[in-house]
Amino acid sequence: MKRRNFIKKASLSTFTALIGADIVFGQFLPEGYTPLALHQTDPFALFEKDKEMQVLNDRPWNMEAQAHLLDDSITPNKYMFIRNNGLIPKNIDINNWKLTIDGESVKETKTYSLAELKSKFKHYTYQLTLECGGNGRSEFNPPAKGNQWTVGAVSCANWTGVRLKDILKDAGIKKNAIYIGYHSADMHLTGDINKAPISRGVPMSKALQDETILAFKMNGKNIPLAHGYPLRLVAGGWPASASGKWLTGISIRDKVHDGAKMKGSSYRVPCKPVAPGSKVKDEDMCIIESMPVKSLITYPKTGALIQRGKKINLRGHAWAGEYGVSKMEYSIDYGASWKQCLLENPVNRLAWQHFSTTVGFPSRGYYEVWARATDTENNAQPMLLPGWNPKGYLNNACHRIAVKVV
Ligand SMILES: Nc1nc2c(c(=O)[nH]1)N[C@H]1C(S)=C(S)[C@@H](COP(=O)(O)O)O[C@H]1N2
Ligand SMILES: [Mo]
């Protein structure tokens, strides 16, 4: 028997054993081909997600919520979207996990173990809104490449950890520091260990905010693996891509960080509005900083049937990047008129704010409920799509649900 055939026979018997059935026509399986039955992993069980979560991609794993799943004030893991650019690290050894602070603008390179980070610095807990810059991408026209997020790539969990500013102070920041960049343990899709799937960062002013933390807990427990266990940078209010998962290092830079996905059209938008479909030069693209004002109706679920004469409770959340939300309104007449909702204060800066109201409908028939938030800088959500951009970022159009009064 030729060696090639031998390998084929060996894997065929392995496949048969794993699948638990004879592979009919197994002799025709192409070499190196893995039967589909063997790459089926149940992502819901794997990541402890609710079955109503929507899987957008399995390599890398990307999964989003639906609006009605985000009804909780604090997002539980089962409803938290997953956005990965590479492959989730395996075999994490927390006893040997190290965080290295380096870069042109650190006084001297310093390394901390997880235990040191936890014991040396004070712990803080904040509720922080993390929204993928591409949330809402699916609505852009011409379409933008990338995961076709609808509205569910946003979360607001409780994150516990140490302040990045305390660590940077301990390490020593030089006067010329202007940016930080993160480094992580996930692997590039090609498996090339010299390439990072993503390595982004924020300006010093954001890095030094009280709420910018290196977290080791999410909702009071160890961070779930998919969300960055055992250590994650969390910079709420900015595109969630700034919040590096599986954190192994922070570089203090004397220039804008130039890691993976900091350039070109990655997490950058035209500095000035462009016509849909335009090609935009690199130098005319600007890095996304604070996320824009936005809101989500989490109850009722779109498609709800309402009994004639009954008023409904309407509720959801609103957030505005670095800013607060100052006003929340809804419309049942396609934006012709707006009524105000009750809006709660945020638990802390950068946490989303809850809104609620009761809504009555004048007669039987089809309605849409539109929700519109206005931030403390007086920016309101656009009713329909905002400015087109090559990668389909920052769609903060009013969330709309359909209901029927029967
Ligand atoms: N190391 C690492 N950090 C990462 C990413 C990644 O792929 N690798 N994705 C980023 C992006 S684009 C987003 S939107 C958020 C998603 O966070 P979540 O999966 O915990 O919801 O993580 C960010 N941090
Ligand atoms: Mo993202």
CSV table of C-alpha atoms and ligand atoms in Angstrom, one decimal:
chain,number,residue,atom,x,y,z
A,1,MET,CA,0.0,0.0,0.0
A,2,LYS,CA,1.3,3.4,-0.9
A,3,ARG,CA,1.8,5.7,2.1
A,4,ARG,CA,-0.7,8.2,0.8
A,5,ASN,CA,-3.4,5.6,0.7
A,6,PHE,CA,-2.4,4.5,4.2
A,7,ILE,CA,-3.0,7.9,5.6
A,8,LYS,CA,-6.3,8.1,3.8
A,9,LYS,CA,-7.4,4.7,5.3
A,10,ALA,CA,-6.3,5.7,8.8
A,11,SER,CA,-8.2,9.0,8.8
A,12,LEU,CA,-11.2,7.3,7.2
A,13,SER,CA,-11.4,4.9,10.2
A,14,THR,CA,-10.9,7.8,12.6
A,15,PHE,CA,-13.7,9.7,10.9
A,16,THR,CA,-16.0,6.7,11.0
A,17,ALA,CA,-15.4,6.3,14.7
A,18,LEU,CA,-16.0,9.9,15.4
A,19,ILE,CA,-19.1,10.2,13.3
A,20,GLY,CA,-20.4,6.8,14.6
A,21,ALA,CA,-21.6,5.7,11.2
A,22,ASP,CA,-20.1,4.1,8.1
A,23,ILE,CA,-19.0,6.8,5.7
A,24,VAL,CA,-20.6,5.6,2.5
A,25,PHE,CA,-18.3,6.5,-0.5
A,26,GLY,CA,-15.6,7.2,2.1
A,27,GLN,CA,-13.0,6.1,-0.6
A,28,PHE,CA,-13.8,9.3,-2.5
A,29,LEU,CA,-13.2,11.7,0.4
A,30,PRO,CA,-10.6,14.1,-0.9
A,31,GLU,CA,-7.3,14.0,1.0
A,32,GLY,CA,-7.1,16.5,3.8
A,33,TYR,CA,-10.9,17.0,3.8
A,34,THR,CA,-12.7,17.0,7.1
A,35,PRO,CA,-16.3,15.8,6.9
A,36,LEU,CA,-18.8,18.5,7.8
A,37,ALA,CA,-20.2,16.5,10.7
A,38,LEU,CA,-16.9,17.0,12.5
A,39,HIS,CA,-16.7,20.7,12.3
A,40,GLN,CA,-20.1,21.2,13.8
A,41,THR,CA,-19.6,22.6,17.3
A,42,ASP,CA,-22.6,23.9,19.1
A,43,PRO,CA,-21.6,27.6,19.7
A,44,PHE,CA,-24.5,28.1,22.0
A,45,ALA,CA,-23.2,25.4,24.4
A,46,LEU,CA,-19.6,26.3,23.8
A,47,PHE,CA,-20.0,30.0,24.7
A,48,GLU,CA,-23.0,29.5,27.0
A,49,LYS,CA,-25.2,31.7,24.8
A,50,ASP,CA,-28.9,31.8,24.4
A,51,LYS,CA,-30.2,29.9,21.4
A,52,GLU,CA,-31.9,33.0,20.0
A,53,MET,CA,-28.4,34.6,19.5
A,54,GLN,CA,-27.5,34.9,15.8
A,55,VAL,CA,-24.3,33.4,14.5
A,56,LEU,CA,-22.8,35.5,11.7
A,57,ASN,CA,-19.5,33.6,11.3
A,58,ASP,CA,-17.8,30.6,12.8
A,59,ARG,CA,-14.2,31.4,11.7
A,60,PRO,CA,-13.7,33.6,13.5
A,61,TRP,CA,-16.7,33.3,15.8
A,62,ASN,CA,-19.1,36.3,15.5
A,63,MET,CA,-22.5,36.3,17.1
A,64,GLU,CA,-25.1,39.0,17.8
A,65,ALA,CA,-28.1,39.5,20.0
A,66,GLN,CA,-31.6,40.6,18.9
A,67,ALA,CA,-33.1,43.7,20.3
A,68,HIS,CA,-35.6,41.9,22.6
A,69,LEU,CA,-32.7,39.8,24.1
A,70,LEU,CA,-31.1,43.0,25.4
A,71,ASP,CA,-33.9,43.9,27.8
A,72,ASP,CA,-31.8,43.4,31.0
A,73,SER,CA,-30.3,46.5,32.6
A,74,ILE,CA,-27.0,44.6,32.8
A,75,THR,CA,-26.3,42.4,29.9
A,76,PRO,CA,-25.7,38.8,31.0
A,77,ASN,CA,-23.2,36.6,29.2
A,78,LYS,CA,-25.8,34.6,27.4
A,79,TYR,CA,-27.0,37.7,25.5
A,80,MET,CA,-23.6,39.4,24.9
A,81,PHE,CA,-22.5,39.6,21.3
A,82,ILE,CA,-19.1,38.1,20.3
A,83,ARG,CA,-16.8,39.8,17.9
A,84,ASN,CA,-13.6,38.1,17.1
A,85,ASN,CA,-11.0,39.0,14.5
A,86,GLY,CA,-8.9,35.9,15.0
A,87,LEU,CA,-8.9,32.6,16.9
A,88,ILE,CA,-9.7,32.4,20.6
A,89,PRO,CA,-6.6,31.5,22.6
A,90,LYS,CA,-6.5,27.9,23.9
A,91,ASN,CA,-4.9,26.4,27.0
A,92,ILE,CA,-4.7,29.6,29.0
A,93,ASP,CA,-2.4,29.3,32.0
A,94,ILE,CA,-3.4,32.0,34.5
A,95,ASN,CA,-0.5,31.3,36.8
A,96,ASN,CA,1.9,32.3,34.0
A,97,TRP,CA,-0.2,35.0,32.4
A,98,LYS,CA,1.9,38.2,32.1
A,99,LEU,CA,1.0,41.8,31.3
A,100,THR,CA,3.9,43.7,29.8
A,101,ILE,CA,4.0,47.5,29.7
A,102,ASP,CA,6.4,48.8,27.1
A,103,GLY,CA,6.7,51.2,24.2
A,104,GLU,CA,8.7,54.4,23.4
A,105,SER,CA,7.1,56.3,26.2
A,106,VAL,CA,7.3,54.0,29.2
A,107,LYS,CA,10.1,54.9,31.6
A,108,GLU,CA,11.2,51.3,31.8
A,109,THR,CA,9.5,48.1,30.5
A,110,LYS,CA,7.6,46.4,33.3
A,111,THR,CA,5.9,43.1,33.6
A,112,TYR,CA,3.1,42.2,36.0
A,113,SER,CA,1.6,38.8,36.8
A,114,LEU,CA,-2.2,38.6,37.2
A,115,ALA,CA,-1.8,38.1,40.9
A,116,GLU,CA,0.4,41.2,41.2
A,117,LEU,CA,-2.2,43.3,39.2
A,118,LYS,CA,-5.0,42.1,41.5
A,119,SER,CA,-3.1,42.7,44.7
A,120,LYS,CA,-1.1,45.8,44.0
A,121,PHE,CA,-3.9,48.0,42.6
A,122,LYS,CA,-7.3,49.1,43.8
A,123,HIS,CA,-10.3,47.4,42.3
A,124,TYR,CA,-13.2,49.3,40.6
A,125,THR,CA,-16.5,48.1,39.1
A,126,TYR,CA,-18.2,50.0,36.3
A,127,GLN,CA,-21.1,49.3,34.0
A,128,LEU,CA,-19.6,49.9,30.5
A,129,THR,CA,-21.3,50.1,27.2
A,130,LEU,CA,-19.4,48.2,24.4
A,131,GLU,CA,-20.7,48.6,20.9
A,132,CYS,CA,-19.0,47.3,17.9
A,133,GLY,CA,-18.2,50.1,15.4
A,134,GLY,CA,-19.9,48.0,12.7
A,135,ASN,CA,-23.2,47.5,14.6
A,136,GLY,CA,-25.9,48.3,12.1
A,137,ARG,CA,-23.6,47.7,9.1
A,138,SER,CA,-26.2,45.5,7.3
A,139,GLU,CA,-28.3,48.5,6.4
A,140,PHE,CA,-25.7,50.4,4.4
A,141,ASN,CA,-26.1,50.8,0.7
A,142,PRO,CA,-24.0,50.2,-1.3
A,143,PRO,CA,-23.4,47.3,1.1
A,144,ALA,CA,-20.2,47.3,3.2
A,145,LYS,CA,-18.2,44.1,3.6
A,146,GLY,CA,-17.8,42.5,7.0
A,147,ASN,CA,-20.1,41.0,9.5
A,148,GLN,CA,-23.6,42.0,8.7
A,149,TRP,CA,-24.6,43.2,12.1
A,150,THR,CA,-28.1,44.3,12.6
A,151,VAL,CA,-28.7,46.0,16.0
A,152,GLY,CA,-27.4,43.4,18.4
A,153,ALA,CA,-23.6,44.1,18.6
A,154,VAL,CA,-23.9,46.1,21.8
A,155,SER,CA,-23.7,45.2,25.5
A,156,CYS,CA,-23.5,46.8,28.9
A,157,ALA,CA,-22.1,44.5,31.5
A,158,ASN,CA,-20.5,45.1,34.9
A,159,TRP,CA,-16.7,45.1,34.6
A,160,THR,CA,-14.4,44.8,37.6
A,161,GLY,CA,-10.7,45.4,37.4
A,162,VAL,CA,-7.9,47.9,38.0
A,163,ARG,CA,-7.5,51.3,36.5
A,164,LEU,CA,-5.2,51.5,33.6
A,165,LYS,CA,-4.0,54.9,34.8
A,166,ASP,CA,-2.8,53.4,38.1
A,167,ILE,CA,-0.7,50.8,36.3
A,168,LEU,CA,0.7,53.3,33.8
A,169,LYS,CA,1.6,55.6,36.6
A,170,ASP,CA,3.3,52.7,38.4
A,171,ALA,CA,5.3,51.8,35.2
A,172,GLY,CA,6.1,55.5,34.6
A,173,ILE,CA,4.9,57.5,31.6
A,174,LYS,CA,7.3,59.8,29.7
A,175,LYS,CA,6.1,63.3,28.7
A,176,ASN,CA,6.0,62.4,25.0
A,177,ALA,CA,3.3,59.7,25.4
A,178,ILE,CA,0.3,60.3,23.2
A,179,TYR,CA,-1.3,56.9,22.6
A,180,ILE,CA,-1.5,53.4,24.0
A,181,GLY,CA,-1.8,50.2,22.0
A,182,TYR,CA,-2.9,46.8,23.2
A,183,HIS,CA,-1.5,43.3,22.5
A,184,SER,CA,-3.4,40.1,22.9
A,185,ALA,CA,-3.1,36.4,23.0
A,186,ASP,CA,-5.5,35.5,20.2
A,187,MET,CA,-4.2,34.1,16.9
A,188,HIS,CA,-4.3,35.4,13.4
A,189,LEU,CA,-6.7,33.4,11.2
A,190,THR,CA,-3.7,32.3,9.1
A,191,GLY,CA,-2.1,30.8,12.2
A,192,ASP,CA,0.9,33.0,11.7
A,193,ILE,CA,2.2,33.7,15.2
A,194,ASN,CA,4.0,36.8,14.0
A,195,LYS,CA,0.8,38.5,13.0
A,196,ALA,CA,-1.7,40.0,15.4
A,197,PRO,CA,-5.4,39.7,14.4
A,198,ILE,CA,-6.0,43.1,16.0
A,199,SER,CA,-3.9,45.5,18.1
A,200,ARG,CA,-5.7,48.8,18.6
A,201,GLY,CA,-5.5,51.6,21.1
A,202,VAL,CA,-6.7,55.0,22.4
A,203,PRO,CA,-5.1,58.4,23.0
A,204,MET,CA,-3.6,59.0,26.5
A,205,SER,CA,-6.6,61.1,27.5
A,206,LYS,CA,-8.9,58.1,27.1
A,207,ALA,CA,-6.4,55.7,28.5
A,208,LEU,CA,-6.1,57.8,31.7
A,209,GLN,CA,-9.9,58.1,32.4
A,210,ASP,CA,-11.1,56.6,35.7
A,211,GLU,CA,-13.4,54.2,33.8
A,212,THR,CA,-10.7,52.7,31.5
A,213,ILE,CA,-9.8,49.5,33.3
A,214,LEU,CA,-8.0,46.2,32.9
A,215,ALA,CA,-10.8,43.9,33.9
A,216,PHE,CA,-10.6,40.4,35.3
A,217,LYS,CA,-14.3,40.0,36.1
A,218,MET,CA,-17.5,40.4,34.1
A,219,ASN,CA,-20.8,40.5,36.0
A,220,GLY,CA,-19.0,39.4,39.2
A,221,LYS,CA,-17.4,36.2,37.7
A,222,ASN,CA,-14.3,35.4,35.8
A,223,ILE,CA,-14.6,36.9,32.3
A,224,PRO,CA,-16.0,34.2,29.9
A,225,LEU,CA,-13.3,33.0,27.5
A,226,ALA,CA,-14.9,34.5,24.4
A,227,HIS,CA,-14.9,37.9,26.1
A,228,GLY,CA,-11.3,38.1,27.0
A,229,TYR,CA,-10.4,35.8,29.9
A,230,PRO,CA,-8.3,36.2,32.0
A,231,LEU,CA,-7.7,40.0,31.4
A,232,ARG,CA,-9.3,42.6,29.2
A,233,LEU,CA,-8.8,46.2,28.5
A,234,VAL,CA,-12.2,47.9,28.7
A,235,ALA,CA,-12.6,51.4,27.3
A,236,GLY,CA,-16.4,52.0,27.3
A,237,GLY,CA,-18.1,54.4,25.0
A,238,TRP,CA,-15.6,53.9,22.2
A,239,PRO,CA,-15.8,51.4,19.4
A,240,ALA,CA,-15.5,48.1,21.3
A,241,SER,CA,-12.5,47.3,19.1
A,242,ALA,CA,-10.6,49.5,21.5
A,243,SER,CA,-11.2,47.1,24.3
A,244,GLY,CA,-8.6,44.4,23.8
A,245,LYS,CA,-9.5,40.9,24.9
A,246,TRP,CA,-6.9,38.3,26.2
A,247,LEU,CA,-4.7,41.2,27.1
A,248,THR,CA,-0.9,40.5,27.3
A,249,GLY,CA,0.5,43.9,26.8
A,250,ILE,CA,0.1,47.7,26.6
A,251,SER,CA,2.5,49.8,24.7
A,252,ILE,CA,2.8,53.5,25.6
A,253,ARG,CA,3.5,55.1,22.3
A,254,ASP,CA,5.0,58.4,21.2
A,255,LYS,CA,2.8,58.4,18.1
A,256,VAL,CA,-0.7,57.1,17.2
A,257,HIS,CA,-0.5,53.3,17.7
A,258,ASP,CA,0.2,51.5,14.4
A,259,GLY,CA,-0.9,48.0,15.3
A,260,ALA,CA,-3.2,45.7,13.2
A,261,LYS,CA,-6.5,47.4,12.2
A,262,MET,CA,-5.4,50.9,13.0
A,263,LYS,CA,-4.9,52.0,9.4
A,264,GLY,CA,-6.8,52.1,6.0
A,265,SER,CA,-10.5,51.7,6.4
A,266,SER,CA,-10.4,49.7,9.6
A,267,TYR,CA,-12.3,51.5,12.3
A,268,ARG,CA,-11.9,54.7,10.4
A,269,VAL,CA,-14.4,56.8,8.6
A,270,PRO,CA,-14.1,59.6,6.1
A,271,CYS,CA,-13.2,62.8,8.0
A,272,LYS,CA,-15.8,64.7,5.9
A,273,PRO,CA,-19.0,63.2,4.6
A,274,VAL,CA,-18.8,61.4,1.2
A,275,ALA,CA,-21.3,60.2,-1.4
A,276,PRO,CA,-22.4,56.6,-1.0
A,277,GLY,CA,-20.0,54.2,-2.8
A,278,SER,CA,-17.1,56.7,-3.0
A,279,LYS,CA,-13.5,55.6,-2.8
A,280,VAL,CA,-11.8,57.5,0.0
A,281,LYS,CA,-8.1,58.1,0.2
A,282,ASP,CA,-6.3,56.9,3.3
A,283,GLU,CA,-5.3,60.4,4.4
A,284,ASP,CA,-8.9,61.4,4.3
A,285,MET,CA,-9.9,58.8,6.8
A,286,CYS,CA,-10.2,59.5,10.6
A,287,ILE,CA,-10.0,57.1,13.5
A,288,ILE,CA,-13.4,56.6,15.2
A,289,GLU,CA,-13.3,57.9,18.8
A,290,SER,CA,-16.5,58.3,20.8
A,291,MET,CA,-19.5,56.3,19.5
A,292,PRO,CA,-22.5,58.3,18.5
A,293,VAL,CA,-25.8,58.7,20.3
A,294,LYS,CA,-28.0,55.6,19.9
A,295,SER,CA,-30.9,53.7,21.5
A,296,LEU,CA,-32.6,50.3,21.3
A,297,ILE,CA,-36.2,49.3,22.1
A,298,THR,CA,-35.9,46.1,24.0
A,299,TYR,CA,-39.6,45.6,24.8
A,300,PRO,CA,-41.9,44.9,23.1
A,301,LYS,CA,-40.4,42.6,20.5
A,302,THR,CA,-40.9,43.7,17.0
A,303,GLY,CA,-44.0,41.9,15.5
A,304,ALA,CA,-45.9,42.2,18.8
A,305,LEU,CA,-49.7,42.0,18.6
A,306,ILE,CA,-51.5,44.4,20.9
A,307,GLN,CA,-55.1,44.2,21.9
A,308,ARG,CA,-57.2,47.2,20.8
A,309,GLY,CA,-57.6,49.8,23.6
A,310,LYS,CA,-54.6,48.4,25.6
A,311,LYS,CA,-51.6,50.5,26.4
A,312,ILE,CA,-48.2,48.9,26.2
A,313,ASN,CA,-45.1,49.4,28.1
A,314,LEU,CA,-42.2,50.5,25.9
A,315,ARG,CA,-38.7,50.3,27.2
A,316,GLY,CA,-35.0,50.0,26.2
A,317,HIS,CA,-31.6,51.7,26.6
A,318,ALA,CA,-29.9,54.7,25.2
A,319,TRP,CA,-26.2,55.6,25.2
A,320,ALA,CA,-24.0,58.2,23.6
A,321,GLY,CA,-20.3,57.2,23.7
A,322,GLU,CA,-18.4,59.7,25.9
A,323,TYR,CA,-21.5,61.8,26.5
A,324,GLY,CA,-24.7,61.3,28.4
A,325,VAL,CA,-28.2,61.0,26.9
A,326,SER,CA,-30.3,64.0,27.8
A,327,LYS,CA,-33.6,63.2,26.1
A,328,MET,CA,-35.5,60.1,24.8
A,329,GLU,CA,-38.5,60.3,22.6
A,330,TYR,CA,-40.7,57.9,20.6
A,331,SER,CA,-42.9,58.3,17.6
A,332,ILE,CA,-45.8,56.1,16.3
A,333,ASP,CA,-46.3,58.2,13.2
A,334,TYR,CA,-43.0,57.8,11.3
A,335,GLY,CA,-41.4,60.8,13.0
A,336,ALA,CA,-44.2,63.3,12.3
A,337,SER,CA,-44.6,63.9,16.0
A,338,TRP,CA,-42.5,62.8,19.1
A,339,LYS,CA,-43.4,62.2,22.7
A,340,GLN,CA,-41.0,62.0,25.6
A,341,CYS,CA,-40.1,58.9,27.5
A,342,LEU,CA,-38.9,58.6,31.1
A,343,LEU,CA,-35.1,58.5,31.0
A,344,GLU,CA,-33.0,57.3,33.9
A,345,ASN,CA,-29.6,58.5,34.8
A,346,PRO,CA,-26.6,56.3,34.1
A,347,VAL,CA,-25.3,54.1,37.0
A,348,ASN,CA,-21.9,55.6,36.1
A,349,ARG,CA,-20.3,57.5,33.3
A,350,LEU,CA,-20.2,55.4,30.0
A,351,ALA,CA,-23.1,53.1,31.2
A,352,TRP,CA,-26.2,52.9,29.1
A,353,GLN,CA,-29.4,54.6,30.4
A,354,HIS,CA,-32.8,53.0,30.6
A,355,PHE,CA,-35.9,54.5,29.2
A,356,SER,CA,-39.6,53.6,29.5
A,357,THR,CA,-43.0,54.9,28.8
A,358,THR,CA,-46.6,53.7,28.1
A,359,VAL,CA,-47.9,54.0,24.6
A,360,GLY,CA,-51.5,54.0,23.4
A,361,PHE,CA,-52.6,53.5,19.8
A,362,PRO,CA,-55.7,55.3,18.2
A,363,SER,CA,-57.1,52.4,16.2
A,364,ARG,CA,-56.6,48.9,14.8
A,365,GLY,CA,-53.9,48.4,12.3
A,366,TYR,CA,-50.2,48.4,11.6
A,367,TYR,CA,-47.8,50.8,13.4
A,368,GLU,CA,-44.1,51.3,13.8
A,369,VAL,CA,-42.6,52.6,17.0
A,370,TRP,CA,-39.5,54.6,16.5
A,371,ALA,CA,-37.2,55.6,19.3
A,372,ARG,CA,-34.8,58.6,19.2
A,373,ALA,CA,-32.2,59.6,21.7
A,374,THR,CA,-30.5,63.0,22.0
A,375,ASP,CA,-27.2,63.4,23.8
A,376,THR,CA,-25.9,66.1,26.2
A,377,GLU,CA,-24.2,67.9,23.2
A,378,ASN,CA,-27.6,68.1,21.5
A,379,ASN,CA,-26.9,65.5,18.8
A,380,ALA,CA,-30.0,63.5,18.0
A,381,GLN,CA,-30.1,60.1,16.2
A,382,PRO,CA,-31.0,60.4,12.5
A,383,MET,CA,-34.3,58.9,11.6
A,384,LEU,CA,-32.9,56.8,8.9
A,385,LEU,CA,-29.3,56.0,7.7
A,386,PRO,CA,-26.5,58.4,8.7
A,387,GLY,CA,-23.4,59.0,6.5
A,388,TRP,CA,-22.2,56.2,4.3
A,389,ASN,CA,-18.7,55.1,4.8
A,390,PRO,CA,-16.6,52.3,3.2
A,391,LYS,CA,-16.8,49.8,6.1
A,392,GLY,CA,-20.3,50.6,7.3
A,393,TYR,CA,-19.5,51.9,10.7
A,394,LEU,CA,-21.5,54.1,13.1
A,395,ASN,CA,-25.1,53.4,11.9
A,396,ASN,CA,-27.0,55.1,14.7
A,397,ALA,CA,-30.3,55.4,12.9
A,398,CYS,CA,-33.4,55.3,15.1
A,399,HIS,CA,-34.4,51.8,16.1
A,400,ARG,CA,-37.8,50.9,14.8
A,401,ILE,CA,-40.2,48.1,15.7
A,402,ALA,CA,-43.4,47.0,14.0
A,403,VAL,CA,-46.6,46.2,15.9
A,404,LYS,CA,-50.2,45.4,15.1
A,405,VAL,CA,-53.2,46.5,17.0
A,406,VAL,CA,-55.8,43.8,16.7
B,1,LIG,N1,-7.7,40.5,21.3
B,1,LIG,C1,-8.9,40.9,20.7
B,1,LIG,N2,-9.6,41.9,21.2
B,1,LIG,C2,-10.7,42.3,20.6
B,1,LIG,C3,-11.1,41.7,19.4
B,1,LIG,C4,-10.4,40.7,18.9
B,1,LIG,O1,-10.7,40.1,17.8
B,1,LIG,N3,-9.2,40.3,19.5
B,1,LIG,N4,-12.3,42.3,18.8
B,1,LIG,C5,-12.6,43.6,19.1
B,1,LIG,C6,-13.9,44.0,18.6
B,1,LIG,S1,-13.9,44.5,16.9
B,1,LIG,C7,-15.0,44.1,19.3
B,1,LIG,S2,-16.4,44.8,18.7
B,1,LIG,C8,-15.0,43.7,20.7
B,1,LIG,C9,-16.1,42.6,21.0
B,1,LIG,O2,-16.1,42.3,22.3
B,1,LIG,P1,-17.0,41.0,22.8
B,1,LIG,O3,-16.7,39.9,21.9
B,1,LIG,O4,-16.6,40.8,24.2
B,1,LIG,O5,-18.4,41.4,22.7
B,1,LIG,O6,-13.8,43.2,21.2
B,1,LIG,C10,-12.6,43.8,20.6
B,1,LIG,N5,-11.4,43.3,21.2
B,2,MO,MO,-16.0,45.6,16.6
